[in-house]
Every structure is written in structure tokens, then in C-alpha cells.
Amino acid sequence: MKHFLKVFETELEVNLKGEHGTPIVIMTGMGCSFEEWHEVTEKLSAMNRVILYHRPGIGRSEQSQGERNTEATVRDLKELLHILRIDEPVILLGHSYGGLCAQHFAKRYPSDVAALVLVDSTSHDLERLDTLDLPIMNEGASDEEWLKQCEAYAEQTESALTRRIQTVLTPNQLKLPSDVQAELIQFFQRPNLYKTMIDEVKNWHADARFIKQLGNLGVMPLYVIGRDADHEVEQGMLNGFPESELRLLEATWHQLIREQTMLSTTSKLVIAEQASHAIHLDRPDVIIAVVEEHIDQMTQAIQ
């Protein structure tokens, strides 16, 4: 059920599913809607309590007046859990940029996290991606150019964006219920989304360096789920990108993914075959299996 909860004077859009069981919190990627997690959460909420929320400025959440970085996101989540009266450790899932935020939260509040699941997560060493020689792939796709596009969208009204942005859903998004599809279309037509992404992008390199300095996770159970490199290369080639650049990018990305397992002495690496960066849409079964595996282990440990 969706709610609007005031967190530090900002109303956040929160989606609560399930009433009993282990609390599971999902932190979405940059510019991503929690609606995309429908299949994952429908399954997990049958026996667990699932909490999804949109960061300030995303979805129907109000725009925050403060700076948007991972520190602010950690602070918001801590307060949200307090408001929801969740006082037991949660299973924390973070996808992409949400994974970077999840790492920050887990390091700051380790006693609040029963297990951390990183889903093709941004690395705290993300700057290594900026050094890659990818002239074709980077043409017209630099952070600076992308920020200019976001700034242009952020200055529009919602009605103007509705006319300007004709959202085309992916095949996997088109498998979702019609009401979810409608929400996803509107999601990209709100100017606040682009205002928030501008702040998050401007801060994420400094955020990553700070998170790295916070150290590791000790013995916290950690599951690192990565995309299928060969699948990404195949899809990229279909879009006209050179194989050499695609393989360089994927090799570096997967090295960063593998290195994330070193954050904890109790970690497991899972590669989601035939999955792109959007593993929650391409292979929701992989994420569900990882979470259920950990819950089974928790149950056995209690018995």
C-alpha cells in the first residue's frame, strides 16, 4: 500500500507490501522508479515486509531543499525506519546508485542491517570507469552533456515535459500490470526527477570516496549480484557500439563488481545470466532466490 510520510519536513512516497516477516528495504537506482520492482516485491511480500520509497524529488516524493547526496539518503532512511517502527535489522537491497547509498547506510549503521544485497551496484571506485578509452560510446554521452539535458528538462513544467518526452517502455516493463506501466510513463515526465539527478550526479564521486574511507563491513552477510557481461556486449553491438569498447567496459565493471565481495568476510557473488543492468526486470528470480536463501539461513540459525 502506498503512503506519503513526512521525513525531515519532506513528504516521501512510500510503498509498503506485506505485513509480517523479515523487513526488506529496496533502494532504487538513479532515475529509477520503485514500480519496476513489482515482480520481485510481489513474491517477497508474501512472507515478508517489503519497504520501497522514492528519494526526495523522485516519483511523487516532494523535492528536498537540502543537498542530495548519499549522506542525506542515509539520514532519510534511518528516520523512515524509525517512523515505521522497524527496530529489527533489515535486509537491505540496493541497485546501481541505490547500491552505493546502501553501502553507505550499512557502513554507518551496521547493527541495522541483517544482510546487504548489492544489485549491479555502483562501486566506491567508480572513478576507474571514467579513465576508460571509449570514444564511440562516450560520444554525446559524457556526464557533462547528460547534465545539460537534465538541466533543460528540470526547467520545464510537467505539462511541457509530457509533450516533450514520449516514454517508450521496455519489453520487460510492458509485462508489468497496466497501472504500473502508467506510473512508469508519468515518472519520467516530472521535472523534479531531473533536478534530483543533477544533484546526485554532481555529488556521487565525492560520495564514493567518502564511503570507501568508511572501511569494510566486517562479517555482515553480503550478496553481490552482477549482470551478464556477454549479454551486455551482445545488446550493445545490436545498438551499433564497437565490441572492443563494450568488452573493455564490461571487463572493468565486472572487476569492480567482484571487488565488492571484499567488503565483507561473509560474501557471495552471483552472476545473473541473460540480464542487463536492470536485473530486477530481466531476472527477478535471481534476486528473489538470493533473498530467500538468506532468510532460510536466518531461520535455520534460530532453530
CSV table of C-alpha atoms in Angstrom, one decimal:
chain,number,residue,atom,x,y,z
A,1,MET,CA,0.0,0.0,0.0
A,2,LYS,CA,1.3,3.5,-0.9
A,3,HIS,CA,1.6,6.2,1.7
A,4,PHE,CA,3.1,9.7,1.9
A,5,LEU,CA,5.2,10.0,5.1
A,6,LYS,CA,6.9,13.2,6.2
A,7,VAL,CA,10.6,12.6,6.7
A,8,PHE,CA,12.5,15.7,7.9
A,9,GLU,CA,9.8,18.0,6.6
A,10,THR,CA,9.7,16.3,3.2
A,11,GLU,CA,6.8,14.1,2.2
A,12,LEU,CA,8.2,10.8,0.7
A,13,GLU,CA,6.2,8.4,-1.4
A,14,VAL,CA,6.5,5.0,0.4
A,15,ASN,CA,5.2,1.7,-0.8
A,16,LEU,CA,4.6,-0.9,1.9
A,17,LYS,CA,3.9,-4.5,1.0
A,18,GLY,CA,3.4,-7.5,3.3
A,19,GLU,CA,2.5,-7.3,7.0
A,20,HIS,CA,4.7,-9.9,8.7
A,21,GLY,CA,8.2,-11.4,8.4
A,22,THR,CA,11.6,-10.1,7.8
A,23,PRO,CA,11.7,-6.4,6.8
A,24,ILE,CA,13.3,-5.9,3.4
A,25,VAL,CA,14.2,-2.4,2.2
A,26,ILE,CA,14.8,-1.6,-1.5
A,27,MET,CA,16.9,1.4,-2.6
A,28,THR,CA,16.4,2.1,-6.3
A,29,GLY,CA,18.9,3.3,-8.8
A,30,MET,CA,19.4,6.9,-10.0
A,31,GLY,CA,16.4,8.0,-12.1
A,32,CYS,CA,14.6,4.7,-11.4
A,33,SER,CA,11.1,4.0,-10.1
A,34,PHE,CA,10.3,1.5,-7.4
A,35,GLU,CA,7.4,0.4,-9.7
A,36,GLU,CA,9.9,-1.6,-11.7
A,37,TRP,CA,10.4,-3.9,-8.7
A,38,HIS,CA,6.8,-5.1,-8.9
A,39,GLU,CA,7.6,-8.8,-9.7
A,40,VAL,CA,10.3,-9.0,-7.0
A,41,THR,CA,8.2,-7.4,-4.3
A,42,GLU,CA,5.0,-9.3,-5.1
A,43,LYS,CA,6.9,-12.5,-4.5
A,44,LEU,CA,8.9,-11.5,-1.4
A,45,SER,CA,6.0,-9.7,0.3
A,46,ALA,CA,4.0,-12.9,0.5
A,47,MET,CA,6.1,-13.9,3.6
A,48,ASN,CA,8.0,-10.7,4.4
A,49,ARG,CA,7.5,-7.0,5.0
A,50,VAL,CA,8.8,-5.0,2.0
A,51,ILE,CA,9.6,-1.3,2.1
A,52,LEU,CA,10.1,0.8,-1.0
A,53,TYR,CA,10.4,4.5,-1.2
A,54,HIS,CA,11.3,7.3,-3.6
A,55,ARG,CA,14.1,9.6,-2.5
A,56,PRO,CA,13.1,13.4,-2.4
A,57,GLY,CA,12.3,14.7,-5.9
A,58,ILE,CA,11.8,11.2,-7.3
A,59,GLY,CA,8.4,9.8,-8.2
A,60,ARG,CA,5.7,11.6,-6.2
A,61,SER,CA,8.1,12.5,-3.3
A,62,GLU,CA,8.5,16.2,-2.6
A,63,GLN,CA,11.6,18.0,-3.7
A,64,SER,CA,14.0,18.5,-0.8
A,65,GLN,CA,15.5,21.9,-0.1
A,66,GLY,CA,18.8,20.3,1.2
A,67,GLU,CA,21.7,18.9,-0.7
A,68,ARG,CA,21.1,15.5,-2.3
A,69,ASN,CA,23.9,13.1,-1.7
A,70,THR,CA,24.3,9.6,-0.1
A,71,GLU,CA,24.7,11.1,3.4
A,72,ALA,CA,21.3,12.7,3.0
A,73,THR,CA,19.8,9.5,1.7
A,74,VAL,CA,21.3,7.5,4.7
A,75,ARG,CA,19.8,10.1,7.1
A,76,ASP,CA,16.4,9.9,5.4
A,77,LEU,CA,16.3,6.1,5.5
A,78,LYS,CA,17.3,6.0,9.2
A,79,GLU,CA,14.4,8.3,10.0
A,80,LEU,CA,12.0,6.5,7.8
A,81,LEU,CA,12.7,3.2,9.6
A,82,HIS,CA,12.1,5.0,12.9
A,83,ILE,CA,8.8,6.4,11.7
A,84,LEU,CA,7.7,2.9,10.5
A,85,ARG,CA,8.8,1.5,13.9
A,86,ILE,CA,11.1,-1.0,12.4
A,87,ASP,CA,13.6,-1.8,15.2
A,88,GLU,CA,15.0,-5.1,13.9
A,89,PRO,CA,17.8,-5.4,11.4
A,90,VAL,CA,16.6,-5.3,7.7
A,91,ILE,CA,17.7,-7.0,4.6
A,92,LEU,CA,18.9,-4.0,2.5
A,93,LEU,CA,18.8,-4.2,-1.3
A,94,GLY,CA,20.5,-1.5,-3.4
A,95,HIS,CA,20.5,-1.3,-7.2
A,96,SER,CA,23.0,0.8,-9.1
A,97,TYR,CA,23.4,4.2,-7.4
A,98,GLY,CA,21.0,2.8,-4.8
A,99,GLY,CA,23.7,0.2,-4.1
A,100,LEU,CA,26.1,3.0,-3.3
A,101,CYS,CA,23.6,4.5,-0.9
A,102,ALA,CA,23.0,1.1,0.6
A,103,GLN,CA,26.8,0.6,1.2
A,104,HIS,CA,26.9,3.9,3.0
A,105,PHE,CA,24.0,3.0,5.2
A,106,ALA,CA,25.4,-0.4,6.0
A,107,LYS,CA,28.7,1.0,7.0
A,108,ARG,CA,27.2,3.8,9.1
A,109,TYR,CA,24.5,1.6,10.8
A,110,PRO,CA,25.8,-2.0,10.6
A,111,SER,CA,23.6,-3.1,13.5
A,112,ASP,CA,20.5,-2.1,11.5
A,113,VAL,CA,21.4,-4.4,8.6
A,114,ALA,CA,20.9,-8.2,8.7
A,115,ALA,CA,22.2,-8.6,5.2
A,116,LEU,CA,23.3,-6.4,2.3
A,117,VAL,CA,22.3,-7.3,-1.3
A,118,LEU,CA,24.0,-5.2,-4.0
A,119,VAL,CA,22.3,-5.5,-7.4
A,120,ASP,CA,24.8,-4.5,-10.1
A,121,SER,CA,25.8,-1.7,-7.7
A,122,THR,CA,27.8,1.4,-8.4
A,123,SER,CA,31.3,0.9,-6.9
A,124,HIS,CA,33.0,3.2,-4.5
A,125,ASP,CA,35.8,3.1,-7.1
A,126,LEU,CA,33.5,4.3,-9.8
A,127,GLU,CA,36.2,6.8,-11.0
A,128,ARG,CA,38.0,3.9,-12.7
A,129,LEU,CA,35.2,3.9,-15.2
A,130,ASP,CA,36.0,7.5,-16.2
A,131,THR,CA,39.6,6.6,-17.3
A,132,LEU,CA,38.5,4.1,-19.9
A,133,ASP,CA,39.1,4.8,-23.6
A,134,LEU,CA,35.6,4.6,-25.0
A,135,PRO,CA,35.5,7.3,-27.8
A,136,ILE,CA,32.4,5.9,-29.6
A,137,MET,CA,30.4,5.0,-26.6
A,138,ASN,CA,31.2,8.3,-24.9
A,139,GLU,CA,30.3,10.4,-27.9
A,140,GLY,CA,27.4,12.6,-26.9
A,141,ALA,CA,27.1,10.7,-23.6
A,142,SER,CA,29.5,12.4,-21.2
A,143,ASP,CA,28.4,13.3,-17.7
A,144,GLU,CA,28.6,17.0,-18.7
A,145,GLU,CA,26.3,16.5,-21.7
A,146,TRP,CA,23.9,14.4,-19.8
A,147,LEU,CA,23.7,17.0,-17.0
A,148,LYS,CA,22.9,19.7,-19.6
A,149,GLN,CA,20.0,17.6,-20.8
A,150,CYS,CA,18.8,17.1,-17.2
A,151,GLU,CA,19.0,20.9,-16.7
A,152,ALA,CA,16.9,21.5,-19.7
A,153,TYR,CA,14.3,19.1,-18.5
A,154,ALA,CA,14.4,20.4,-15.0
A,155,GLU,CA,13.4,23.9,-16.2
A,156,GLN,CA,10.2,22.6,-18.0
A,157,THR,CA,6.8,22.3,-16.5
A,158,GLU,CA,5.3,18.9,-16.1
A,159,SER,CA,2.8,19.5,-18.9
A,160,ALA,CA,5.6,20.6,-21.2
A,161,LEU,CA,7.6,17.5,-20.3
A,162,THR,CA,4.6,15.4,-21.0
A,163,ARG,CA,4.5,16.8,-24.5
A,164,ARG,CA,8.3,16.6,-25.0
A,165,ILE,CA,9.1,13.2,-23.5
A,166,GLN,CA,7.3,10.3,-25.1
A,167,THR,CA,8.3,7.5,-22.8
A,168,VAL,CA,8.8,4.1,-24.5
A,169,LEU,CA,8.6,1.2,-22.1
A,170,THR,CA,11.0,-1.7,-22.5
A,171,PRO,CA,9.6,-5.2,-23.3
A,172,ASN,CA,10.0,-6.2,-19.7
A,173,GLN,CA,8.3,-3.1,-18.4
A,174,LEU,CA,5.4,-3.9,-20.8
A,175,LYS,CA,4.9,-7.2,-18.9
A,176,LEU,CA,4.1,-5.3,-15.8
A,177,PRO,CA,0.4,-4.5,-14.8
A,178,SER,CA,-1.2,-1.7,-16.7
A,179,ASP,CA,-1.4,0.6,-13.7
A,180,VAL,CA,2.3,0.1,-13.1
A,181,GLN,CA,3.1,0.9,-16.7
A,182,ALA,CA,1.0,4.2,-16.4
A,183,GLU,CA,3.1,5.2,-13.3
A,184,LEU,CA,6.3,4.5,-15.2
A,185,ILE,CA,5.3,6.7,-18.1
A,186,GLN,CA,4.4,9.6,-15.8
A,187,PHE,CA,7.6,9.0,-13.7
A,188,PHE,CA,9.9,10.4,-16.5
A,189,GLN,CA,7.6,13.4,-17.1
A,190,ARG,CA,8.2,15.2,-13.8
A,191,PRO,CA,10.8,17.9,-13.7
A,192,ASN,CA,11.8,17.2,-10.1
A,193,LEU,CA,13.3,13.9,-11.2
A,194,TYR,CA,15.9,15.7,-13.3
A,195,LYS,CA,16.6,18.3,-10.5
A,196,THR,CA,17.4,15.4,-8.1
A,197,MET,CA,19.5,13.5,-10.6
A,198,ILE,CA,21.6,16.6,-11.2
A,199,ASP,CA,22.4,16.8,-7.5
A,200,GLU,CA,23.1,13.1,-7.2
A,201,VAL,CA,25.4,13.0,-10.2
A,202,LYS,CA,27.3,16.1,-9.1
A,203,ASN,CA,28.0,14.6,-5.7
A,204,TRP,CA,28.5,10.9,-6.4
A,205,HIS,CA,32.3,10.9,-7.0
A,206,ALA,CA,32.8,12.7,-3.6
A,207,ASP,CA,30.3,10.4,-2.0
A,208,ALA,CA,32.1,7.3,-3.4
A,209,ARG,CA,35.4,8.4,-2.0
A,210,PHE,CA,33.9,9.1,1.4
A,211,ILE,CA,32.1,5.8,1.5
A,212,LYS,CA,35.4,4.0,0.7
A,213,GLN,CA,37.0,5.7,3.6
A,214,LEU,CA,34.4,4.3,6.0
A,215,GLY,CA,36.0,0.9,5.6
A,216,ASN,CA,34.5,-2.6,5.2
A,217,LEU,CA,31.5,-4.4,6.6
A,218,GLY,CA,33.2,-7.0,8.8
A,219,VAL,CA,31.2,-10.2,8.9
A,220,MET,CA,28.0,-8.7,7.6
A,221,PRO,CA,26.3,-11.2,5.2
A,222,LEU,CA,26.8,-9.7,1.7
A,223,TYR,CA,25.4,-10.8,-1.6
A,224,VAL,CA,26.8,-9.2,-4.8
A,225,ILE,CA,24.7,-9.7,-7.9
A,226,GLY,CA,26.2,-8.8,-11.2
A,227,ARG,CA,24.8,-8.6,-14.7
A,228,ASP,CA,25.8,-10.9,-17.6
A,229,ALA,CA,28.8,-9.3,-19.4
A,230,ASP,CA,28.4,-11.3,-22.6
A,231,HIS,CA,24.7,-10.4,-22.8
A,232,GLU,CA,25.5,-6.7,-22.3
A,233,VAL,CA,28.1,-6.9,-25.1
A,234,GLU,CA,25.6,-8.6,-27.5
A,235,GLN,CA,23.0,-6.0,-26.8
A,236,GLY,CA,25.4,-3.1,-27.2
A,237,MET,CA,26.6,-4.4,-30.5
A,238,LEU,CA,23.0,-4.6,-31.7
A,239,ASN,CA,22.8,-0.9,-30.9
A,240,GLY,CA,25.9,-0.2,-33.0
A,241,PHE,CA,28.6,0.1,-30.4
A,242,PRO,CA,32.1,-1.4,-31.1
A,243,GLU,CA,32.7,-4.8,-29.5
A,244,SER,CA,36.2,-3.7,-28.3
A,245,GLU,CA,34.8,-0.8,-26.3
A,246,LEU,CA,31.9,-2.9,-24.9
A,247,ARG,CA,34.3,-5.6,-23.7
A,248,LEU,CA,36.6,-3.1,-22.1
A,249,LEU,CA,33.7,-1.5,-20.2
A,250,GLU,CA,32.3,-4.9,-19.1
A,251,ALA,CA,35.6,-6.2,-18.0
A,252,THR,CA,36.2,-3.1,-15.8
A,253,TRP,CA,32.6,-3.1,-14.5
A,254,HIS,CA,32.8,-6.8,-13.5
A,255,GLN,CA,36.2,-6.3,-11.8
A,256,LEU,CA,34.5,-3.6,-9.7
A,257,ILE,CA,31.6,-6.0,-9.0
A,258,ARG,CA,34.0,-8.8,-7.9
A,259,GLU,CA,35.9,-6.4,-5.7
A,260,GLN,CA,32.6,-5.5,-3.9
A,261,THR,CA,32.7,-9.1,-2.4
A,262,MET,CA,35.8,-8.0,-0.5
A,263,LEU,CA,33.7,-5.6,1.6
A,264,SER,CA,32.7,-8.4,3.9
A,265,THR,CA,34.3,-11.7,5.0
A,266,THR,CA,30.9,-13.3,4.6
A,267,SER,CA,30.1,-12.6,0.9
A,268,LYS,CA,28.7,-14.4,-2.1
A,269,LEU,CA,29.0,-13.4,-5.8
A,270,VAL,CA,26.0,-14.3,-8.1
A,271,ILE,CA,26.0,-13.5,-11.9
A,272,ALA,CA,22.5,-13.1,-13.3
A,273,GLU,CA,22.7,-14.8,-16.7
A,274,GLN,CA,20.9,-13.1,-19.6
A,275,ALA,CA,20.5,-10.0,-17.5
A,276,SER,CA,21.3,-6.3,-18.3
A,277,HIS,CA,21.9,-3.7,-15.6
A,278,ALA,CA,18.2,-3.9,-14.9
A,279,ILE,CA,18.5,-7.3,-13.2
A,280,HIS,CA,15.3,-6.7,-11.3
A,281,LEU,CA,13.4,-6.6,-14.6
A,282,ASP,CA,15.4,-9.2,-16.6
A,283,ARG,CA,16.0,-11.8,-13.9
A,284,PRO,CA,13.8,-11.0,-10.8
A,285,ASP,CA,14.0,-14.7,-10.0
A,286,VAL,CA,17.7,-14.4,-9.2
A,287,ILE,CA,17.1,-11.6,-6.7
A,288,ILE,CA,14.2,-13.4,-5.1
A,289,ALA,CA,16.4,-16.6,-4.8
A,290,VAL,CA,19.2,-14.7,-3.1
A,291,VAL,CA,16.9,-13.0,-0.5
A,292,GLU,CA,15.1,-16.3,0.2
A,293,GLU,CA,18.4,-18.1,0.6
A,294,HIS,CA,19.4,-15.6,3.3
A,295,ILE,CA,16.1,-15.8,5.1
A,296,ASP,CA,16.3,-19.6,5.1
A,297,GLN,CA,19.7,-19.3,6.7
A,298,MET,CA,18.4,-16.9,9.3
A,299,THR,CA,15.6,-19.3,10.1
A,300,GLN,CA,17.9,-22.3,10.5
A,301,ALA,CA,20.2,-20.3,12.7
A,302,ILE,CA,17.4,-19.6,15.1
A,303,GLN,CA,16.1,-23.1,15.3
